[in-house]
Amino acid sequence: MPPSEQPAVGARLLEEVKALRLDQDVAEVAEEWVKIVLFRAGSGRYAFYGHNIREILSGNEIYWVPGLPEFLPGLINVRGDIESVIDIQCLLGEPRAGAGEPGLIAMAVGKNFRSGIMVDAVEDVVDIPVSSIHPPLITLGEGVGDLVAGQIQLGKSLIPLLDIEKLQGRVTL
Amino acid sequence: MTPPDLRVHLLLFRLGQARFAVLASQIETLRAHDASGPARWCHALLGFPAAPSYRAPTEALVSGTWIVLDAMEELLDIPLEAIRPFPDLVEPFSLRRGLWGILPNQGQLIFLVDLQQMVKPDTILQPDPVAHSKLV
């Protein structure tokens, strides 16, 4: 091709840039994302899938019921609906620091499962690519290891992603 | 839908901070607590981890057994539909203690207890049943 008919360098580079962006867009469309809720329980950071958490409650009185195991501290009244409350710290084997600030209750829903879950704080709700969820490490402790669906790479941290159905299996008689 | 005439008559009482109700028809008679008598303490039947302080202990006769209740509050006549079941996670544990329903009342939760069931010899519970078995 005679030099006069060759596209200008700028135009050629522009074509390449567009092609690269197109590839990138295709990659982004193909990547599946999920919403997760990051929370703190005791000294640890954990996460739930966002679709499992219906709402976060604060200031609810927990009604103690005789005969419940330690991981079920009682019941709450949520706008007229009576819901159970799970002490996730107890199930995760997190050491209890003693009576501190009253925490929050995350209302969790799953297949045939509904309960409040006591957490110390909700840190964030974020969208992450599914590819950033890794299989759980076998080095996770027994309490946590029984409840995780995977681990999330967030920055330099690996955060256990808890599985509501595994939690249900653990607390259901 | 519950027929409108299906109502229950409840006797409300307290044990510590918790509020309970029993079907009035289960109580044959009431009397002041006699410390020398053979009555059973309600908190022990319900499996309280420690005895609450009783402000006005009163004995109720249920199926031939005297049970010490505390702080009788009032009689309530309510429609059956006002009573809620315990949540699924809690019900297996609560039924073991004779607790069969919940009455939300003035922002509080009142637990309905079947005292007749509790005083049956084969259902009287030991202080530490299988409550923690799932964690072991």
Coordinates of N, CA, C and O in Angstrom, one line a residue, chain A residues 61 63-72 75-77 80-84 86 90-91 113 115 169-173, chain B residues 18 20 46-49 84-87 89-90 92-94 96-97 99 102 104 107-109 111 131-135:
Chain A
E61 N -35.2 -5.3 71.3 CA -35.1 -6.1 72.6 C -35.1 -7.6 72.3 O -36.0 -8.0 71.5
Y63 N -35.9 -11.1 73.6 CA -36.7 -11.8 74.7 C -36.1 -13.1 75.0 O -36.1 -14.0 74.1
W64 N -35.6 -13.3 76.2 CA -35.0 -14.6 76.6 C -36.1 -15.6 76.7 O -37.2 -15.3 77.2
V65 N -35.8 -16.8 76.2 CA -36.8 -17.9 76.4 C -36.1 -19.1 77.1 O -35.0 -19.5 76.8
P66 N -36.8 -19.6 78.1 CA -36.1 -20.7 78.9 C -35.8 -21.9 78.0 O -36.6 -22.2 77.1
G67 N -34.7 -22.6 78.2 CA -34.4 -23.8 77.6 C -33.8 -23.8 76.2 O -33.6 -24.8 75.6
L68 N -33.4 -22.6 75.8 CA -32.8 -22.5 74.5 C -31.3 -22.7 74.6 O -30.7 -22.3 75.6
P69 N -30.6 -23.2 73.6 CA -29.2 -23.4 73.6 C -28.5 -22.0 73.6 O -29.1 -21.0 73.2
E70 N -27.2 -22.0 73.9 CA -26.4 -20.8 74.0 C -26.5 -20.0 72.6 O -26.4 -18.7 72.7
F71 N -26.5 -20.7 71.5 CA -26.5 -20.0 70.2 C -27.8 -19.4 69.9 O -27.9 -18.7 68.8
L72 N -28.8 -19.6 70.7 CA -30.1 -18.9 70.4 C -30.5 -18.1 71.6 O -31.1 -18.5 72.6
L75 N -35.8 -14.2 71.2 CA -36.7 -13.8 70.1 C -36.7 -12.3 70.0 O -36.5 -11.6 71.0
I76 N -37.0 -11.8 68.8 CA -37.3 -10.4 68.7 C -38.6 -10.2 68.0 O -39.1 -11.1 67.3
N77 N -39.2 -9.0 68.2 CA -40.5 -8.7 67.6 C -40.2 -7.7 66.5 O -39.7 -6.6 66.8
G80 N -44.2 -6.9 64.5 CA -45.3 -7.8 64.8 C -45.0 -9.2 64.4 O -45.7 -10.2 64.8
D81 N -43.9 -9.5 63.7 CA -43.4 -10.8 63.4 C -42.4 -11.3 64.4 O -41.5 -10.5 64.7
I82 N -42.6 -12.4 65.0 CA -41.7 -13.0 66.0 C -40.6 -13.8 65.3 O -40.9 -14.7 64.6
E83 N -39.4 -13.4 65.5 CA -38.3 -14.0 64.8 C -37.3 -14.5 65.9 O -37.1 -13.9 66.9
S84 N -36.6 -15.6 65.5 CA -35.5 -16.1 66.4 C -34.3 -15.3 66.1 O -34.1 -14.6 65.1
I86 N -30.0 -15.7 66.3 CA -28.8 -16.6 66.4 C -27.6 -15.7 66.8 O -27.4 -14.7 66.3
C90 N -21.1 -17.1 68.8 CA -21.0 -18.4 69.5 C -20.7 -19.6 68.6 O -19.9 -20.4 68.9
L91 N -21.3 -19.6 67.4 CA -21.1 -20.6 66.5 C -19.8 -20.6 65.8 O -19.2 -21.6 65.4
F113 N -35.6 -21.0 55.7 CA -34.9 -20.5 56.8 C -35.1 -19.0 57.0 O -35.1 -18.3 56.0
S115 N -34.2 -16.1 60.2 CA -33.8 -15.8 61.5 C -33.0 -14.5 61.6 O -32.3 -14.1 60.6
G169 N -28.3 -25.8 58.8 CA -28.0 -27.2 59.1 C -27.4 -27.3 60.5 O -27.7 -28.2 61.3
R170 N -26.6 -26.3 60.9 CA -25.9 -26.4 62.2 C -26.9 -26.1 63.3 O -26.7 -26.6 64.4
V171 N -27.9 -25.2 63.1 CA -28.7 -24.8 64.2 C -30.1 -25.5 64.3 O -30.8 -25.4 65.2
T172 N -30.4 -26.3 63.3 CA -31.7 -27.0 63.2 C -31.6 -28.3 63.9 O -30.6 -29.1 63.6
L173 N -32.5 -28.7 64.7 CA -32.5 -30.0 65.3 C -32.9 -31.1 64.3 O -33.7 -30.8 63.5
Chain B
A18 N -39.2 -12.3 82.7 CA -40.0 -12.9 81.6 C -41.4 -13.0 82.0 O -41.8 -13.2 83.2
F20 N -45.2 -14.9 81.4 CA -45.8 -16.1 81.0 C -47.3 -16.1 81.1 O -47.9 -15.2 81.8
L46 N -39.4 -24.9 84.3 CA -39.1 -24.3 83.0 C -37.7 -24.4 82.6 O -37.3 -24.1 81.5
G47 N -36.8 -24.8 83.6 CA -35.4 -24.9 83.3 C -34.6 -23.6 83.3 O -33.7 -23.4 82.6
F48 N -35.1 -22.7 84.2 CA -34.3 -21.5 84.4 C -32.9 -21.8 84.9 O -32.7 -22.7 85.7
P49 N -31.9 -21.1 84.4 CA -30.5 -21.5 84.9 C -30.3 -21.1 86.3 O -29.4 -21.7 87.0
R84 N -49.2 -16.6 68.5 CA -48.3 -17.0 67.5 C -47.5 -18.2 67.9 O -47.2 -18.4 69.0
P85 N -47.2 -19.0 66.9 CA -46.3 -20.1 67.2 C -44.9 -19.6 67.4 O -44.5 -18.5 66.9
F86 N -44.0 -20.4 68.0 CA -42.6 -20.0 68.1 C -42.0 -20.2 66.7 O -42.4 -21.0 66.0
P87 N -41.0 -19.4 66.4 CA -40.3 -19.6 65.2 C -39.7 -21.0 65.0 O -39.4 -21.6 66.0
L89 N -36.9 -22.4 64.3 CA -35.7 -22.7 65.0 C -35.8 -23.0 66.5 O -35.1 -23.7 67.1
V90 N -36.8 -22.2 67.1 CA -36.9 -22.2 68.5 C -37.9 -23.3 69.0 O -37.8 -23.8 70.1
P92 N -38.6 -26.5 68.6 CA -38.3 -27.8 69.2 C -37.8 -27.6 70.7 O -38.0 -28.5 71.5
F93 N -37.1 -26.6 70.9 CA -36.6 -26.4 72.3 C -37.7 -25.9 73.2 O -37.8 -26.3 74.4
S94 N -38.5 -25.0 72.7 CA -39.5 -24.4 73.6 C -40.6 -25.5 74.0 O -41.1 -25.5 75.1
R96 N -40.1 -28.6 74.4 CA -39.6 -29.4 75.5 C -39.8 -28.8 76.9 O -39.9 -29.5 77.9
R97 N -39.9 -27.5 76.9 CA -40.2 -26.8 78.2 C -41.6 -26.5 78.4 O -42.0 -25.8 79.4
L99 N -43.5 -24.8 76.5 CA -43.9 -23.5 76.0 C -44.4 -23.7 74.6 O -43.7 -24.2 73.7
I102 N -46.8 -17.8 71.7 CA -46.4 -16.5 72.1 C -47.6 -15.5 71.9 O -48.3 -15.6 70.9
P104 N -48.0 -11.6 71.7 CA -47.5 -10.2 71.7 C -48.6 -9.4 72.4 O -49.8 -9.4 72.0
G107 N -46.5 -4.5 73.2 CA -45.1 -4.3 72.9 C -44.2 -5.4 73.6 O -43.0 -5.4 73.4
Q108 N -44.8 -6.2 74.4 CA -44.1 -7.3 75.1 C -44.4 -8.7 74.5 O -45.5 -8.8 73.8
L109 N -43.6 -9.6 74.8 CA -43.9 -11.0 74.4 C -44.2 -11.8 75.6 O -43.5 -11.8 76.6
F111 N -45.1 -15.7 77.0 CA -44.9 -17.0 76.5 C -46.0 -17.9 77.2 O -46.2 -17.9 78.4
A131 N -29.9 -29.0 75.4 CA -29.9 -27.7 74.7 C -28.6 -27.4 74.0 O -28.6 -26.8 72.9
H132 N -27.5 -27.8 74.5 CA -26.2 -27.5 73.8 C -25.6 -28.6 73.0 O -24.5 -28.5 72.5
S133 N -26.4 -29.6 72.8 CA -25.9 -30.8 72.1 C -25.4 -30.5 70.7 O -24.5 -31.1 70.2
K134 N -26.0 -29.5 70.0 CA -25.6 -29.3 68.6 C -24.3 -28.6 68.6 O -23.7 -28.5 67.5
L135 N -23.8 -28.1 69.7 CA -22.5 -27.4 69.6 C -21.4 -28.3 70.0 O -20.2 -28.0 69.8

